[in-house]
PDB file of C-alpha atoms in Angstrom:
ATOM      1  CA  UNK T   1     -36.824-109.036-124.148  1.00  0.00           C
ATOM      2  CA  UNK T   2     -39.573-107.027-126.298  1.00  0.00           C
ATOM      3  CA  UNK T   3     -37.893-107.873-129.583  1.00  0.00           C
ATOM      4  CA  UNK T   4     -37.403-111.851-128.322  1.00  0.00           C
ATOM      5  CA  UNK T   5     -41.050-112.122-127.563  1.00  0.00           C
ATOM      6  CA  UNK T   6     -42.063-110.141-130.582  1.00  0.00           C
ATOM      7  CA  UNK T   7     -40.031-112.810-132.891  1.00  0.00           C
ATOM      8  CA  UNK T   8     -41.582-115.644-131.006  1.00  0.00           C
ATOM      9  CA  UNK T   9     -45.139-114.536-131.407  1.00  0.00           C
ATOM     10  CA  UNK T  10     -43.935-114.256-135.015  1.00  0.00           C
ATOM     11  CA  UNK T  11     -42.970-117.946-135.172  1.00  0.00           C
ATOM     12  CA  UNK T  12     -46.055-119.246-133.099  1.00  0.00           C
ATOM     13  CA  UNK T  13     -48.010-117.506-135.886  1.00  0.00           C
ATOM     14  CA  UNK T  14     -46.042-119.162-138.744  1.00  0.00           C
ATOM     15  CA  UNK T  15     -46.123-122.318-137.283  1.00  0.00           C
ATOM     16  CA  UNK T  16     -50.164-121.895-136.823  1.00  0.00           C
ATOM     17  CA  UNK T  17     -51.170-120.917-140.350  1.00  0.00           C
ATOM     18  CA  UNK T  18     -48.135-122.044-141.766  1.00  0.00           C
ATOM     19  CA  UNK T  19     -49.101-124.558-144.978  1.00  0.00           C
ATOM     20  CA  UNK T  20     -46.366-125.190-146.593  1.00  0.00           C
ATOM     21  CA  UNK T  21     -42.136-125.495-146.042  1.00  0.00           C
ATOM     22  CA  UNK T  22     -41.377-121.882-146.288  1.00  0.00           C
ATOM     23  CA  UNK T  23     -43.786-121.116-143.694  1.00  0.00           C
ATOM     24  CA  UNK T  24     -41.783-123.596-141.334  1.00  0.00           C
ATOM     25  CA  UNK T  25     -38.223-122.693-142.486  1.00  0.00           C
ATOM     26  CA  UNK T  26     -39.214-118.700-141.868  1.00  0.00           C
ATOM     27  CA  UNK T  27     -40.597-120.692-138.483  1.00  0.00           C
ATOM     28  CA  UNK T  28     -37.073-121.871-137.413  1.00  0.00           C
ATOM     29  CA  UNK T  29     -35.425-118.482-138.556  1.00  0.00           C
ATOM     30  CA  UNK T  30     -37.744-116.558-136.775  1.00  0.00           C
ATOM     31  CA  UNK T  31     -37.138-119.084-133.351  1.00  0.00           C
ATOM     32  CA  UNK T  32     -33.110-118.421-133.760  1.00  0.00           C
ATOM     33  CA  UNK T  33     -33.680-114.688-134.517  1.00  0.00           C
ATOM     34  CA  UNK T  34     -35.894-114.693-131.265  1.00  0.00           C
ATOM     35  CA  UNK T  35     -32.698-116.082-129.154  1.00  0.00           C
ATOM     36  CA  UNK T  36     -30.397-114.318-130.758  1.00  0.00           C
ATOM     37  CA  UNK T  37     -31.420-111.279-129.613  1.00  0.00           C
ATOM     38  CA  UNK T  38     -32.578-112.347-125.875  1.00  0.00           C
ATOM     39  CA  UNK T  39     -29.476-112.873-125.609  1.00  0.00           C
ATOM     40  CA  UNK T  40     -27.879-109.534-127.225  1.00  0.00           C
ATOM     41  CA  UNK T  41     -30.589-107.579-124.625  1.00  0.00           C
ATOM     42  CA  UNK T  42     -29.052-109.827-121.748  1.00  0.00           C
ATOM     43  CA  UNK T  43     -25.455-109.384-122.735  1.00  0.00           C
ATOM     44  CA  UNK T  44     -25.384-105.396-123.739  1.00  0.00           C
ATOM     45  CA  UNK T  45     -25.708-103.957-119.986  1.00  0.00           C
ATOM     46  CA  UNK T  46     -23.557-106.704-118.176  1.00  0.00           C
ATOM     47  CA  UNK T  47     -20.818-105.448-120.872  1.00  0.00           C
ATOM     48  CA  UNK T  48     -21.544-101.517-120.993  1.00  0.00           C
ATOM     49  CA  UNK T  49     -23.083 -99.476-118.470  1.00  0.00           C
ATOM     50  CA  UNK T  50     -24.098 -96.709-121.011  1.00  0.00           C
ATOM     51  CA  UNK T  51     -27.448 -96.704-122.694  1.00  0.00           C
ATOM     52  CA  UNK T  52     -26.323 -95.440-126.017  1.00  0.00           C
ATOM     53  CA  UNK T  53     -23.417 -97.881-125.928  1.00  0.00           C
ATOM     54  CA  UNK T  54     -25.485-100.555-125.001  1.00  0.00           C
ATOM     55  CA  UNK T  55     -27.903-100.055-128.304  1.00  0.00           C
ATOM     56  CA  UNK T  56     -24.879 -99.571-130.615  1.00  0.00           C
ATOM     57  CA  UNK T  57     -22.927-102.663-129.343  1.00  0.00           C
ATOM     58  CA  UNK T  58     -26.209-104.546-130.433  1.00  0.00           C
ATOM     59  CA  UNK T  59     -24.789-104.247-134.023  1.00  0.00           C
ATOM     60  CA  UNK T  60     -21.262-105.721-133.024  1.00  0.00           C
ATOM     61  CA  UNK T  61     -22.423-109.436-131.757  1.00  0.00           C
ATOM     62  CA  UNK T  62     -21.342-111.703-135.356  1.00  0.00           C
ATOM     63  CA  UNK T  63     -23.215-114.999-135.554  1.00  0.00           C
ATOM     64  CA  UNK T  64     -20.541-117.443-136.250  1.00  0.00           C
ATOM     65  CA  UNK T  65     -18.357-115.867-133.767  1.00  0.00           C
ATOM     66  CA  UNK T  66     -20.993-116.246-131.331  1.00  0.00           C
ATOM     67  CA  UNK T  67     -21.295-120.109-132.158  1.00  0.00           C
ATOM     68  CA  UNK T  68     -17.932-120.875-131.971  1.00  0.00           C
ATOM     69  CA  UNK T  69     -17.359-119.472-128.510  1.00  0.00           C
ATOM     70  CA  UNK T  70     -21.373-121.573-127.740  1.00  0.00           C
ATOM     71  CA  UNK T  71     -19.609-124.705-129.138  1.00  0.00           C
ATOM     72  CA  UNK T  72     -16.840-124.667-127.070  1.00  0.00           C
ATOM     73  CA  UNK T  73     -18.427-124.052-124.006  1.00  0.00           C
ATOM     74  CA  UNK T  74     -21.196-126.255-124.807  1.00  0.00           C
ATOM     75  CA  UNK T  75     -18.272-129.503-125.300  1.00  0.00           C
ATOM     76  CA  UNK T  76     -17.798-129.453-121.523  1.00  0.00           C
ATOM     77  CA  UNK T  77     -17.837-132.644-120.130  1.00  0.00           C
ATOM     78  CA  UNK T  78     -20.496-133.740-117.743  1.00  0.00           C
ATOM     79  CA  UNK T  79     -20.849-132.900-114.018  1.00  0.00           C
ATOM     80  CA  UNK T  80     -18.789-135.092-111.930  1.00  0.00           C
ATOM     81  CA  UNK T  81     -17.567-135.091-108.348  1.00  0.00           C
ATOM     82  CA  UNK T  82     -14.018-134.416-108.840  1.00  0.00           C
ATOM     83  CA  UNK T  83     -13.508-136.269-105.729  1.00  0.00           C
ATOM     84  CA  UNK T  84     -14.946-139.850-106.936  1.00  0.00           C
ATOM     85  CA  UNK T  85     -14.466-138.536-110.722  1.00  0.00           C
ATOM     86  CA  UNK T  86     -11.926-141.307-112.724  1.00  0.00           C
ATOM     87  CA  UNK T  87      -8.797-140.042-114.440  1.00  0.00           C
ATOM     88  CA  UNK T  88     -10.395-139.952-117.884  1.00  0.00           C
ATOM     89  CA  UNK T  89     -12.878-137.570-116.786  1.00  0.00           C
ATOM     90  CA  UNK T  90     -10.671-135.391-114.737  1.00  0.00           C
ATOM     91  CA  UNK T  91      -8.614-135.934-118.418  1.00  0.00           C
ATOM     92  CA  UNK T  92     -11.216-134.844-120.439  1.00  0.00           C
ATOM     93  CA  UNK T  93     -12.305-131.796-118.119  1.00  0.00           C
ATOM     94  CA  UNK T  94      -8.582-130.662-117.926  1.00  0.00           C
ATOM     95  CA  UNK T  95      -8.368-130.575-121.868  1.00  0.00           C
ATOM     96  CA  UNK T  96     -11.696-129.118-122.454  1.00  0.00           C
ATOM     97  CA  UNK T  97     -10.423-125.947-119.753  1.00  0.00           C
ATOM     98  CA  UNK T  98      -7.330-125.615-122.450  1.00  0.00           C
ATOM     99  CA  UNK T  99     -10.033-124.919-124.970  1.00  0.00           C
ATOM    100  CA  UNK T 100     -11.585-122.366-122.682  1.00  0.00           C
ATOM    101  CA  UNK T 101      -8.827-120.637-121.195  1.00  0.00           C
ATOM    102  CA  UNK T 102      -9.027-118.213-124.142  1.00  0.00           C
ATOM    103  CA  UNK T 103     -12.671-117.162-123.367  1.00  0.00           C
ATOM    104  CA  UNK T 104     -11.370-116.865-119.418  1.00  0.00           C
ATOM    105  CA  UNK T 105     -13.208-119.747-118.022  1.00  0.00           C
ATOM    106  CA  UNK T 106     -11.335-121.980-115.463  1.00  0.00           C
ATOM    107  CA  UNK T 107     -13.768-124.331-114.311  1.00  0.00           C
ATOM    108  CA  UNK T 108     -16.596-125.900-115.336  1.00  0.00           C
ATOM    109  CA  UNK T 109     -19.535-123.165-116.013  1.00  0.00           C
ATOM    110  CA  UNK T 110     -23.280-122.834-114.260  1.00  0.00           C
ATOM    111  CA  UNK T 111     -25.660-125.526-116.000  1.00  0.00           C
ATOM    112  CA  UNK T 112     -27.344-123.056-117.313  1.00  0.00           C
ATOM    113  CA  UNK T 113     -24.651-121.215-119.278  1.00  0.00           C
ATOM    114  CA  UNK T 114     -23.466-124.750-120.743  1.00  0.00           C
ATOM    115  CA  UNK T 115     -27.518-125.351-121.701  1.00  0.00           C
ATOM    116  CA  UNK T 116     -27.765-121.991-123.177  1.00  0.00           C
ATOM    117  CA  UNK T 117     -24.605-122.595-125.384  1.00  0.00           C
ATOM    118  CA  UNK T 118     -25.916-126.301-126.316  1.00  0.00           C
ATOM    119  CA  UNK T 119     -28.959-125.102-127.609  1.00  0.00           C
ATOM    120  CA  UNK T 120     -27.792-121.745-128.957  1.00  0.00           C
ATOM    121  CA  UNK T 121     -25.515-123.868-130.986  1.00  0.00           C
ATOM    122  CA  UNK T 122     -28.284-126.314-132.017  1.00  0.00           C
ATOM    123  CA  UNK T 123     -30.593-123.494-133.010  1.00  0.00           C
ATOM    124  CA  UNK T 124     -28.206-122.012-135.197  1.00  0.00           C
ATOM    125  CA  UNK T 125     -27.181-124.755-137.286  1.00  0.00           C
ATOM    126  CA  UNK T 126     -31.190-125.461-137.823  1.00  0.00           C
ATOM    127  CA  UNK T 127     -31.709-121.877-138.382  1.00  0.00           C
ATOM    128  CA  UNK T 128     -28.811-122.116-141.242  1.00  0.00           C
ATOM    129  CA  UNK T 129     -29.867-124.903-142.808  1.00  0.00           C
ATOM    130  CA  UNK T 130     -33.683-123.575-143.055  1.00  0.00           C
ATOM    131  CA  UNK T 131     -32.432-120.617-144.138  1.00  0.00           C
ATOM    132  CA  UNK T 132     -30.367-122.042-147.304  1.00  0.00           C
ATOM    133  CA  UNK T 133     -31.373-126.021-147.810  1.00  0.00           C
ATOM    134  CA  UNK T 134     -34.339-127.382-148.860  1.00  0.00           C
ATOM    135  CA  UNK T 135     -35.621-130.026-146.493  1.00  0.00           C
ATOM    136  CA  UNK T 136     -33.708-132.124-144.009  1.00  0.00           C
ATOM    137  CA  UNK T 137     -34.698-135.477-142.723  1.00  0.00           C
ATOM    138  CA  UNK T 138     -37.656-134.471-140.215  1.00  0.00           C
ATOM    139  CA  UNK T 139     -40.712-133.099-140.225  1.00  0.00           C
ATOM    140  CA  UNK T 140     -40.381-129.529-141.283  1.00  0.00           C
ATOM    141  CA  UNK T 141     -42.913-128.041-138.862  1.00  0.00           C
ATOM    142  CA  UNK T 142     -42.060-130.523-135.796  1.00  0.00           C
ATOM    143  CA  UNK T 143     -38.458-128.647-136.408  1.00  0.00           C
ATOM    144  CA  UNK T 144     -40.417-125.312-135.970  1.00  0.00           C
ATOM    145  CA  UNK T 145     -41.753-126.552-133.352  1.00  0.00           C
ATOM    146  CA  UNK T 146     -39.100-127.537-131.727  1.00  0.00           C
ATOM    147  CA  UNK T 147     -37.227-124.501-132.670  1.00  0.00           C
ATOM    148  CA  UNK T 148     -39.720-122.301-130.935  1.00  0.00           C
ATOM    149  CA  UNK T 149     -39.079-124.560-128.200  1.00  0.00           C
ATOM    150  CA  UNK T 150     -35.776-124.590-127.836  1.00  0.00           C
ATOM    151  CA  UNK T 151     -35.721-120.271-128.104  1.00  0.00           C
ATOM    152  CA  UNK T 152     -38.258-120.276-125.519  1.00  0.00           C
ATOM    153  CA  UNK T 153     -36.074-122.058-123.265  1.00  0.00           C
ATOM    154  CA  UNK T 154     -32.706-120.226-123.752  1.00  0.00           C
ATOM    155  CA  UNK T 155     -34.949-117.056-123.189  1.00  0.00           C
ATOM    156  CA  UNK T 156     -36.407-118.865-119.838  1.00  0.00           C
ATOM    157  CA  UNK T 157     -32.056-119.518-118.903  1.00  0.00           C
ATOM    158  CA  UNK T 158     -31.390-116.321-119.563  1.00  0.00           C
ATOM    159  CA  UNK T 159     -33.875-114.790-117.229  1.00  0.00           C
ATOM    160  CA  UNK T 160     -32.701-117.364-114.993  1.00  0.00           C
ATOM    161  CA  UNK T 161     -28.778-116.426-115.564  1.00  0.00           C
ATOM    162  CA  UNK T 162     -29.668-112.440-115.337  1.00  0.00           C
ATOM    163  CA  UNK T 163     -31.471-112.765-112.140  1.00  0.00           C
ATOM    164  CA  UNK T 164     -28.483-114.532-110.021  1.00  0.00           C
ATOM    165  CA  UNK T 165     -26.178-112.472-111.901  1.00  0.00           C
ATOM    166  CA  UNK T 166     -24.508-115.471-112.857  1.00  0.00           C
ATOM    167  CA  UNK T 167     -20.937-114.989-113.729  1.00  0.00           C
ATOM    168  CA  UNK T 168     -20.557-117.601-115.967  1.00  0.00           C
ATOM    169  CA  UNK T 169     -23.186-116.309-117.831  1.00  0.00           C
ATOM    170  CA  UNK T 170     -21.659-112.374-118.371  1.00  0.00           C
ATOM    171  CA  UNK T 171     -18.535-114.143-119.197  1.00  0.00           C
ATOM    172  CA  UNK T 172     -19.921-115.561-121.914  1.00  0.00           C
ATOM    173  CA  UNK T 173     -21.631-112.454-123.236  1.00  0.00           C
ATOM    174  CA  UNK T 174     -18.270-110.468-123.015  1.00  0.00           C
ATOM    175  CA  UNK T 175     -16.530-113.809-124.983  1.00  0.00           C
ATOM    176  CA  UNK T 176     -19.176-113.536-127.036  1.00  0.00           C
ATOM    177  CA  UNK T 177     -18.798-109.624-127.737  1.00  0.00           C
ATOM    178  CA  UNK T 178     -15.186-110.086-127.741  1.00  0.00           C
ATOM    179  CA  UNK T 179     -14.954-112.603-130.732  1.00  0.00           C
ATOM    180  CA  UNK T 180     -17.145-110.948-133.059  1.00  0.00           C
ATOM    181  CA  UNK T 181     -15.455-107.622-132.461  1.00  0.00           C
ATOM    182  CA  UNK T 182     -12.416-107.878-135.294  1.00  0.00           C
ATOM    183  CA  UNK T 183      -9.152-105.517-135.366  1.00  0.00           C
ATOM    184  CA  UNK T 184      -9.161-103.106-137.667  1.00  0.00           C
ATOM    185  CA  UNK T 185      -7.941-103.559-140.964  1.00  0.00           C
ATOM    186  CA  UNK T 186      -4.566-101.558-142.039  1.00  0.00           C
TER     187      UNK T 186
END
Protein backbone atom coordinates (compact mmCIF):
# COMPACT_ATOMS: atom_id res chain seq x y z
CA UNK A 1 0.00 0.00 0.00
CA UNK A 2 3.38 2.18 -0.21
CA UNK A 3 2.54 3.49 -3.66
CA UNK A 4 -1.42 4.21 -2.45
CA UNK A 5 -0.22 6.23 0.46
CA UNK A 6 2.55 7.83 -1.50
CA UNK A 7 -0.23 9.14 -4.17
CA UNK A 8 -2.42 10.28 -1.36
CA UNK A 9 0.18 12.32 0.40
CA UNK A 10 0.60 13.62 -3.16
CA UNK A 11 -3.04 14.77 -3.36
CA UNK A 12 -3.24 16.09 0.34
CA UNK A 13 -0.32 18.27 -0.82
CA UNK A 14 -2.08 19.50 -4.01
CA UNK A 15 -5.10 20.09 -2.40
CA UNK A 16 -3.07 22.23 0.42
CA UNK A 17 -1.09 24.60 -1.79
CA UNK A 18 -3.12 24.01 -4.62
CA UNK A 19 -4.29 27.74 -6.13
CA UNK A 20 -5.72 27.24 -8.99
CA UNK A 21 -7.93 24.31 -11.17
CA UNK A 22 -5.04 22.32 -12.34
CA UNK A 23 -3.82 21.95 -8.95
CA UNK A 24 -7.33 20.33 -8.04
CA UNK A 25 -7.86 18.32 -11.28
CA UNK A 26 -4.03 16.77 -10.75
CA UNK A 27 -5.84 16.50 -7.01
CA UNK A 28 -8.62 14.10 -8.23
CA UNK A 29 -6.13 12.19 -10.61
CA UNK A 30 -3.77 11.73 -8.06
CA UNK A 31 -6.92 10.40 -5.46
CA UNK A 32 -8.01 7.73 -8.39
CA UNK A 33 -4.33 6.87 -9.13
CA UNK A 34 -4.00 6.32 -5.25
CA UNK A 35 -7.02 3.59 -5.44
CA UNK A 36 -6.16 2.28 -8.35
CA UNK A 37 -3.26 0.86 -7.26
CA UNK A 38 -4.42 -0.19 -3.52
CA UNK A 39 -6.28 -2.12 -5.18
CA UNK A 40 -3.73 -3.69 -7.89
CA UNK A 41 -1.33 -4.41 -4.47
CA UNK A 42 -4.54 -6.14 -2.91
CA UNK A 43 -5.52 -8.07 -5.98
CA UNK A 44 -1.84 -9.32 -7.36
CA UNK A 45 -1.16 -12.05 -4.47
CA UNK A 46 -4.86 -13.31 -4.05
CA UNK A 47 -4.43 -14.00 -8.01
CA UNK A 48 -0.63 -15.25 -8.20
CA UNK A 49 1.34 -16.72 -5.58
CA UNK A 50 4.71 -15.76 -7.28
CA UNK A 51 6.50 -12.57 -6.48
CA UNK A 52 7.76 -11.84 -9.91
CA UNK A 53 4.34 -12.67 -11.32
CA UNK A 54 2.70 -10.68 -8.94
CA UNK A 55 4.83 -7.32 -10.03
CA UNK A 56 4.39 -8.09 -13.76
CA UNK A 57 0.58 -8.72 -13.58
CA UNK A 58 0.56 -5.08 -12.09
CA UNK A 59 0.90 -3.94 -15.78
CA UNK A 60 -2.12 -6.16 -17.01
CA UNK A 61 -5.13 -4.50 -14.80
CA UNK A 62 -6.90 -1.97 -17.92
CA UNK A 63 -8.95 0.86 -16.43
CA UNK A 64 -12.12 0.67 -18.30
CA UNK A 65 -12.16 -2.98 -17.98
CA UNK A 66 -11.83 -2.59 -14.41
CA UNK A 67 -14.93 -0.13 -14.31
CA UNK A 68 -17.10 -2.08 -16.17
CA UNK A 69 -16.79 -5.20 -14.07
CA UNK A 70 -17.04 -2.12 -10.67
CA UNK A 71 -20.29 -0.98 -12.41
CA UNK A 72 -21.86 -4.06 -12.56
CA UNK A 73 -21.23 -5.18 -9.30
CA UNK A 74 -21.81 -1.90 -7.88
CA UNK A 75 -25.84 -2.02 -9.63
CA UNK A 76 -26.73 -4.66 -7.04
CA UNK A 77 -29.79 -4.03 -5.49
CA UNK A 78 -30.06 -3.27 -1.85
CA UNK A 79 -29.89 -5.70 1.12
CA UNK A 80 -33.12 -7.32 1.73
CA UNK A 81 -34.34 -10.30 3.72
CA UNK A 82 -35.19 -12.61 1.03
CA UNK A 83 -37.65 -14.00 3.35
CA UNK A 84 -39.94 -10.70 3.83
CA UNK A 85 -38.26 -9.29 0.44
CA UNK A 86 -41.41 -8.46 -2.30
CA UNK A 87 -41.33 -10.01 -5.75
CA UNK A 88 -39.89 -6.91 -7.41
CA UNK A 89 -36.93 -7.05 -5.34
CA UNK A 90 -36.36 -10.73 -5.46
CA UNK A 91 -37.02 -9.56 -9.49
CA UNK A 92 -34.54 -7.13 -9.57
CA UNK A 93 -31.84 -9.23 -7.53
CA UNK A 94 -32.49 -12.28 -9.87
CA UNK A 95 -31.75 -10.05 -13.04
CA UNK A 96 -28.91 -8.19 -11.62
CA UNK A 97 -27.19 -12.11 -10.78
CA UNK A 98 -27.72 -12.62 -14.83
CA UNK A 99 -25.45 -9.64 -15.17
CA UNK A 100 -22.97 -11.19 -12.80
CA UNK A 101 -22.93 -14.68 -13.63
CA UNK A 102 -20.14 -13.84 -16.11
CA UNK A 103 -17.79 -12.44 -13.38
CA UNK A 104 -18.86 -15.83 -11.21
CA UNK A 105 -20.86 -14.18 -8.58
CA UNK A 106 -24.14 -15.94 -7.48
CA UNK A 107 -25.37 -14.00 -4.74
CA UNK A 108 -25.33 -10.83 -3.54
CA UNK A 109 -21.51 -9.76 -2.60
CA UNK A 110 -19.93 -8.55 1.04
CA UNK A 111 -20.93 -4.72 1.57
CA UNK A 112 -17.77 -3.95 1.27
CA UNK A 113 -16.94 -5.33 -2.18
CA UNK A 114 -20.28 -3.60 -3.55
CA UNK A 115 -18.87 -0.11 -1.66
CA UNK A 116 -15.52 -0.58 -3.11
CA UNK A 117 -16.99 -1.00 -6.70
CA UNK A 118 -19.51 2.10 -6.07
CA UNK A 119 -16.88 4.32 -5.33
CA UNK A 120 -14.17 2.86 -7.56
CA UNK A 121 -16.64 3.59 -10.25
CA UNK A 122 -17.39 7.13 -8.96
CA UNK A 123 -13.71 7.95 -8.68
CA UNK A 124 -13.02 7.07 -12.05
CA UNK A 125 -15.47 8.93 -13.91
CA UNK A 126 -14.25 12.17 -11.72
CA UNK A 127 -10.76 11.22 -12.33
CA UNK A 128 -11.68 11.20 -16.30
CA UNK A 129 -13.37 14.11 -16.45
CA UNK A 130 -10.49 16.13 -14.44
CA UNK A 131 -8.23 14.64 -16.46
CA UNK A 132 -9.76 15.88 -19.99
CA UNK A 133 -12.73 18.65 -19.19
CA UNK A 134 -12.43 21.83 -17.95
CA UNK A 135 -14.66 22.42 -14.96
CA UNK A 136 -17.82 20.61 -13.96
CA UNK A 137 -20.59 21.99 -11.88
CA UNK A 138 -18.90 21.92 -8.25
CA UNK A 139 -16.37 23.28 -6.53
CA UNK A 140 -13.17 22.09 -8.05
CA UNK A 141 -11.23 21.57 -4.82
CA UNK A 142 -14.38 20.28 -2.65
CA UNK A 143 -14.17 17.46 -5.64
CA UNK A 144 -10.47 16.95 -4.54
CA UNK A 145 -11.49 16.78 -1.53
CA UNK A 146 -13.82 14.51 -1.80
CA UNK A 147 -11.78 12.50 -4.12
CA UNK A 148 -9.10 12.05 -1.54
CA UNK A 149 -11.89 10.99 0.48
CA UNK A 150 -13.42 8.64 -1.31
CA UNK A 151 -9.60 6.81 -2.15
CA UNK A 152 -9.00 6.87 1.42
CA UNK A 153 -11.95 4.89 2.03
CA UNK A 154 -11.71 2.17 -0.71
CA UNK A 155 -8.06 1.84 0.68
CA UNK A 156 -9.66 1.56 4.42
CA UNK A 157 -12.31 -1.53 2.51
CA UNK A 158 -9.66 -3.01 1.14
CA UNK A 159 -7.68 -3.53 4.27
CA UNK A 160 -10.89 -4.49 5.61
CA UNK A 161 -11.66 -7.10 2.59
CA UNK A 162 -7.81 -8.48 2.76
CA UNK A 163 -7.93 -9.12 6.38
CA UNK A 164 -11.19 -11.55 6.39
CA UNK A 165 -10.02 -12.82 3.21
CA UNK A 166 -13.20 -11.96 1.86
CA UNK A 167 -14.15 -13.96 -1.12
CA UNK A 168 -16.18 -11.65 -2.70
CA UNK A 169 -13.54 -9.39 -2.67
CA UNK A 170 -10.64 -11.84 -4.59
CA UNK A 171 -13.39 -12.56 -6.93
CA UNK A 172 -13.51 -9.35 -7.95
CA UNK A 173 -9.78 -8.85 -8.33
CA UNK A 174 -9.54 -12.06 -10.54
CA UNK A 175 -12.85 -10.47 -12.67
CA UNK A 176 -11.06 -7.62 -12.63
CA UNK A 177 -7.65 -9.22 -13.95
CA UNK A 178 -9.62 -11.35 -16.15
CA UNK A 179 -11.36 -8.52 -18.24
CA UNK A 180 -8.50 -6.43 -18.89
CA UNK A 181 -6.42 -9.41 -19.95
CA UNK A 182 -7.42 -9.53 -23.99
CA UNK A 183 -6.75 -12.67 -26.42
CA UNK A 184 -4.18 -12.35 -28.52
CA UNK A 185 -4.47 -10.92 -31.75
CA UNK A 186 -3.96 -13.36 -34.96
Amino acid sequence: MATADEFLSAADTLIAHGADSGHWRRAVSTAYYAAFHCLIDAFAPTVFADLLTQDECREWFNHSDMKAVATTVASVPPAMDPTNASERELRSLAEWLKHVSPYGFTARPSDQTVEICRLFKGLQERRHQADYFAGGGRSQATEANKAVTDARRICTLVSECVAIADPDFRRLGAQMLRASLKPPRR
